[in-house]
Amino acid sequence: MDSESFAPRDERPAGRWMGVLILFILAAGVGSFVYAAHYWWLPPLASTLGITDDMFNAILVATGIAFIAVHLFVAIALIRFAAYGRRPAAHWHEHLGAELTWTLVPAAGLVILAILAEIVWARVYSPPPANAQLVEVTGRQFLWYIRYPSPDGRLAATDPKFISAGNPIGLDPSDPDSKTNAVLENDLHVVNNRPVRIAIRSLDVIHSFFLPNFRVKQDAVPGRTIVIWFVPNRPGQYQIACAQLCGVGHYTMRGNITVEPDQAAFDAWLAKQGQH
Ligand code: CUA
């Protein structure tokens, strides 16, 4: 039998081109990131939750380094191996140090990111300060009901059985505060530098209460009241979005959040809203 037919096929040219292709993918990936980040990046920060931006950046840098390192390594390995002639590839036991390095370094990076993420989570979901302003936000297809407490600081009891056209979130008419709670649509006002505690609910499906400038995003889940808090620190008007696909009108489910410069401006604004 002809021994030539058992010789391995020469895959060196294919390997070399594969290495070049991976270098191209690396350049395209880094290039498109640099280009896109120049035009689209995080909206201006308007709260004290900049710690989430720090976490975002830490993950971006860690994964960016890994992306570049892995692509470079694979491309160099392919191109160099193609230049080696028919010498067989090295096996793991010949490069135990390299094997340990590329296993343990990413593992350590992941552990560090996980610890940082726990620290951020614990801060974001910590108990709200005692002086926090209370607001309730209730999602419904496809708007946000914003409820402000009565001057006594209370939110009236609610029950779905009281829901009607004139009472969209079902305030209990036997509760005296139901006369003095203010229920608005898509209009959230908060006070500059005063913590705000938001109780988030939903009347129908899962929505997601998203304040891009404040780095706040929390699902609104039917049957649950989920509390988040933050400190707005940049007066102005910003957008509320729904970040959970919740039906055909999902894209219309947005509102405004206004950061009033001080408590007096907020009180004056609230007094002007008809009591519902
Ligand atoms: Cu509500 Cu999407």
Coordinates of C-alpha atoms and ligand atoms in Angstrom, one line a residue:
M1 CA 0.0 0.0 0.0
D2 CA 1.1 3.5 -0.7
S3 CA 2.2 5.0 2.6
E4 CA 1.7 8.5 1.2
S5 CA -2.1 8.1 1.4
F6 CA -1.8 7.8 5.2
A7 CA 0.2 11.0 5.6
P8 CA -1.8 13.8 7.4
R9 CA -3.1 16.5 5.2
D10 CA -1.0 19.7 5.3
E11 CA -3.3 22.1 7.1
R12 CA -0.7 24.8 7.5
P13 CA -2.0 27.3 4.9
A14 CA -5.6 26.9 6.3
G15 CA -4.2 27.5 9.8
R16 CA -2.3 30.6 8.8
W17 CA -5.4 32.1 7.2
M18 CA -7.5 31.2 10.2
G19 CA -5.0 33.1 12.4
V20 CA -5.2 36.1 10.0
L21 CA -9.0 35.9 10.2
I22 CA -8.9 36.0 14.0
L23 CA -6.7 39.0 13.9
F24 CA -9.2 40.7 11.7
I25 CA -12.1 39.8 14.1
L26 CA -10.0 41.3 16.9
A27 CA -9.4 44.5 15.0
A28 CA -13.0 44.8 13.9
G29 CA -14.2 44.2 17.5
V30 CA -12.0 46.7 19.1
G31 CA -12.5 49.2 16.2
S32 CA -16.3 49.1 16.3
F33 CA -16.2 49.5 20.1
V34 CA -14.0 52.6 19.9
Y35 CA -16.2 54.0 17.2
A36 CA -19.5 53.3 18.8
A37 CA -18.4 54.4 22.3
H38 CA -17.6 57.8 20.8
Y39 CA -21.2 58.3 19.8
W40 CA -23.3 56.2 22.2
W41 CA -22.4 55.9 25.9
L42 CA -24.1 56.1 29.2
P43 CA -26.5 59.1 29.6
P44 CA -25.3 61.8 32.1
L45 CA -25.4 60.6 35.7
A46 CA -28.0 62.3 37.9
S47 CA -27.9 60.3 41.1
T48 CA -25.4 59.0 43.7
L49 CA -25.5 55.5 42.2
G50 CA -22.3 56.1 40.2
I51 CA -21.0 52.9 41.9
T52 CA -22.9 50.9 39.2
D53 CA -21.0 52.8 36.5
D54 CA -17.8 51.8 38.3
M55 CA -18.9 48.1 38.2
F56 CA -19.9 48.4 34.6
N57 CA -16.4 49.8 33.8
A58 CA -14.6 47.1 35.8
I59 CA -16.5 44.4 33.9
L60 CA -15.8 46.2 30.6
V61 CA -12.1 46.4 31.3
A62 CA -11.8 42.8 32.5
T63 CA -13.7 41.3 29.6
G64 CA -12.0 43.7 27.1
I65 CA -8.5 42.5 28.3
A66 CA -9.7 38.9 28.1
F67 CA -11.2 39.4 24.6
I68 CA -7.9 40.9 23.3
A69 CA -5.6 38.4 25.0
V70 CA -7.6 35.3 23.9
H71 CA -7.8 36.5 20.3
L72 CA -4.1 37.4 20.1
F73 CA -3.1 34.1 21.7
V74 CA -5.2 32.0 19.3
A75 CA -4.0 34.0 16.3
I76 CA -0.3 33.8 17.2
A77 CA -0.6 30.1 18.0
L78 CA -2.2 29.4 14.6
I79 CA 0.3 31.4 12.6
R80 CA 3.3 30.2 14.5
F81 CA 2.2 26.6 14.3
A82 CA 1.7 27.0 10.5
A83 CA 5.4 28.1 10.3
Y84 CA 6.6 25.0 12.3
G85 CA 6.4 22.7 9.4
R86 CA 5.1 19.2 10.2
R87 CA 6.2 19.2 13.8
P88 CA 3.3 18.0 16.0
A89 CA 1.6 20.4 18.4
A90 CA 2.8 20.5 22.0
H91 CA 0.6 18.9 24.6
W92 CA -0.7 20.3 27.9
H93 CA 1.8 18.4 30.0
E94 CA 4.7 20.2 28.2
H95 CA 3.2 23.6 29.1
L96 CA 1.8 23.1 32.6
G97 CA 2.8 26.7 33.6
A98 CA 0.8 28.1 30.6
E99 CA -2.1 25.8 31.3
L100 CA -2.3 26.9 35.0
T101 CA -1.9 30.6 34.1
W102 CA -4.8 30.7 31.6
T103 CA -7.0 28.8 34.0
L104 CA -6.2 30.5 37.3
V105 CA -5.9 34.2 36.1
P106 CA -9.4 34.3 34.6
A107 CA -10.8 32.4 37.6
A108 CA -9.2 35.0 39.9
G109 CA -10.7 37.8 37.8
L110 CA -14.1 36.2 38.0
V111 CA -13.9 35.9 41.8
I112 CA -12.8 39.5 42.1
L113 CA -15.7 40.7 39.9
A114 CA -18.2 38.6 41.8
I115 CA -17.0 40.1 45.1
L116 CA -17.2 43.7 43.7
A117 CA -20.7 42.9 42.4
E118 CA -21.9 41.8 45.8
I119 CA -20.5 45.0 47.3
V120 CA -22.4 47.1 44.7
W121 CA -25.6 45.0 45.2
A122 CA -25.4 45.4 49.0
R123 CA -25.1 49.2 48.7
V124 CA -27.8 49.6 46.0
Y125 CA -30.3 47.5 48.0
S126 CA -29.4 48.7 51.5
P127 CA -32.2 50.1 53.8
P128 CA -33.2 53.6 52.7
P129 CA -32.3 56.5 55.0
A130 CA -34.9 57.7 57.5
N131 CA -35.4 61.1 55.8
A132 CA -36.2 59.5 52.4
Q133 CA -39.2 60.8 50.5
L134 CA -41.8 58.1 49.8
V135 CA -43.4 57.6 46.4
E136 CA -45.3 54.7 45.0
V137 CA -45.0 53.7 41.3
T138 CA -47.5 51.3 39.8
G139 CA -47.0 50.0 36.3
R140 CA -50.0 49.1 34.1
Q141 CA -50.2 48.5 30.3
F142 CA -49.0 51.1 29.3
L143 CA -48.3 53.9 31.8
W144 CA -46.9 54.5 35.2
Y145 CA -49.2 55.7 38.1
I146 CA -47.2 57.8 40.5
R147 CA -48.7 58.2 44.0
Y148 CA -47.6 60.7 46.6
P149 CA -48.5 60.3 50.2
S150 CA -50.9 62.7 52.1
P151 CA -49.4 65.5 54.1
D152 CA -49.4 63.0 57.1
G153 CA -46.9 60.9 55.1
R154 CA -49.4 58.0 54.6
L155 CA -50.4 56.1 51.6
A156 CA -54.0 54.9 51.7
A157 CA -54.7 51.2 51.6
T158 CA -55.5 49.7 48.2
D159 CA -57.4 46.7 47.0
P160 CA -57.9 45.5 43.4
K161 CA -61.7 45.3 44.1
F162 CA -61.9 49.1 44.2
I163 CA -60.3 49.6 40.8
S164 CA -62.5 51.7 38.5
A165 CA -62.1 54.3 35.8
G166 CA -61.9 57.0 38.4
N167 CA -59.8 55.0 40.8
P168 CA -57.1 53.3 38.7
I169 CA -55.0 51.8 41.4
G170 CA -57.9 50.9 43.7
L171 CA -57.6 53.2 46.7
D172 CA -59.8 52.1 49.6
P173 CA -62.5 54.8 49.9
S174 CA -63.0 54.0 53.6
D175 CA -59.3 55.0 54.2
P176 CA -59.3 58.8 55.0
D177 CA -55.9 59.1 53.2
S178 CA -57.5 58.0 50.0
K179 CA -59.0 61.5 49.7
T180 CA -55.6 63.2 50.1
N181 CA -53.1 60.9 48.3
A182 CA -52.2 62.4 44.9
V183 CA -52.2 59.9 42.0
L184 CA -50.6 61.2 38.8
E185 CA -49.8 59.6 35.4
N186 CA -46.2 59.4 34.2
D187 CA -45.1 62.4 36.3
L188 CA -42.6 61.7 39.0
H189 CA -41.0 64.6 40.9
V190 CA -38.2 64.2 43.4
V191 CA -36.1 66.6 45.5
N192 CA -32.5 67.4 44.7
N193 CA -30.1 65.7 47.3
R194 CA -33.0 64.2 49.2
P195 CA -33.1 60.4 49.2
V196 CA -36.3 59.0 47.5
R197 CA -37.8 55.6 48.4
I198 CA -39.9 54.2 45.6
A199 CA -42.3 51.4 46.2
I200 CA -42.8 49.6 42.9
R201 CA -45.9 47.6 42.0
S202 CA -47.7 46.3 38.9
L203 CA -51.4 45.9 38.2
D204 CA -51.0 43.4 35.3
V205 CA -47.8 42.0 33.8
I206 CA -44.1 42.4 34.6
H207 CA -42.8 45.8 33.8
S208 CA -39.4 47.2 34.5
F209 CA -39.1 50.7 36.1
F210 CA -36.1 52.2 34.4
L211 CA -34.5 55.6 35.2
P212 CA -31.4 55.6 32.9
N213 CA -29.9 58.8 34.2
F214 CA -30.2 57.6 37.8
R215 CA -28.9 54.0 37.2
V216 CA -32.1 52.6 38.6
K217 CA -33.8 49.6 37.0
Q218 CA -36.2 47.4 38.9
D219 CA -38.8 45.0 37.7
A220 CA -42.4 45.8 38.7
V221 CA -44.0 42.4 39.6
P222 CA -47.7 41.8 40.0
G223 CA -48.5 40.9 43.6
R224 CA -45.3 42.3 45.0
T225 CA -44.2 45.7 46.3
I226 CA -40.4 46.1 45.7
V227 CA -38.7 49.1 47.3
I228 CA -35.7 50.8 45.8
W229 CA -34.0 54.1 46.9
F230 CA -31.5 56.5 45.5
V231 CA -30.4 60.2 45.9
P232 CA -31.0 62.4 42.9
N233 CA -28.3 65.0 42.7
R234 CA -28.8 66.9 39.4
P235 CA -31.9 69.1 39.0
G236 CA -33.6 68.8 35.6
Q237 CA -36.0 66.7 33.7
Y238 CA -35.3 63.1 32.7
Q239 CA -37.1 60.1 31.2
I240 CA -38.8 57.1 32.8
A241 CA -38.8 54.0 30.6
C242 CA -40.2 50.6 30.8
A243 CA -37.4 48.1 30.2
Q244 CA -39.4 44.9 30.1
L245 CA -41.3 43.9 27.0
C246 CA -44.9 44.1 28.4
G247 CA -47.2 44.1 25.4
V248 CA -47.8 45.9 22.1
G249 CA -47.7 49.4 23.7
H250 CA -44.4 48.7 25.6
Y251 CA -42.6 51.3 23.6
T252 CA -45.1 54.0 24.6
M253 CA -44.7 53.3 28.3
R254 CA -42.5 56.2 29.3
G255 CA -42.8 59.1 31.7
N256 CA -40.9 62.0 33.1
I257 CA -38.9 62.4 36.2
T258 CA -38.2 65.9 37.4
V259 CA -35.6 66.7 40.0
E260 CA -36.8 69.8 41.8
P261 CA -34.1 72.1 43.1
D262 CA -35.3 72.0 46.7
Q263 CA -38.1 70.8 49.0
A264 CA -40.0 74.2 48.7
A265 CA -40.2 73.9 44.9
F266 CA -41.4 70.3 45.3
D267 CA -44.1 71.2 47.8
A268 CA -45.2 74.1 45.6
W269 CA -45.5 71.7 42.6
L270 CA -47.4 69.0 44.6
A271 CA -49.8 71.6 46.0
K272 CA -50.7 72.5 42.4
Q273 CA -51.7 69.0 41.5
G274 CA -55.3 68.2 42.0
Q275 CA -55.9 65.7 44.8
H276 CA -57.3 62.5 43.5
Ligands
CUA1 CU1 -44.2 48.1 30.6 CU2 -42.8 47.5 28.9

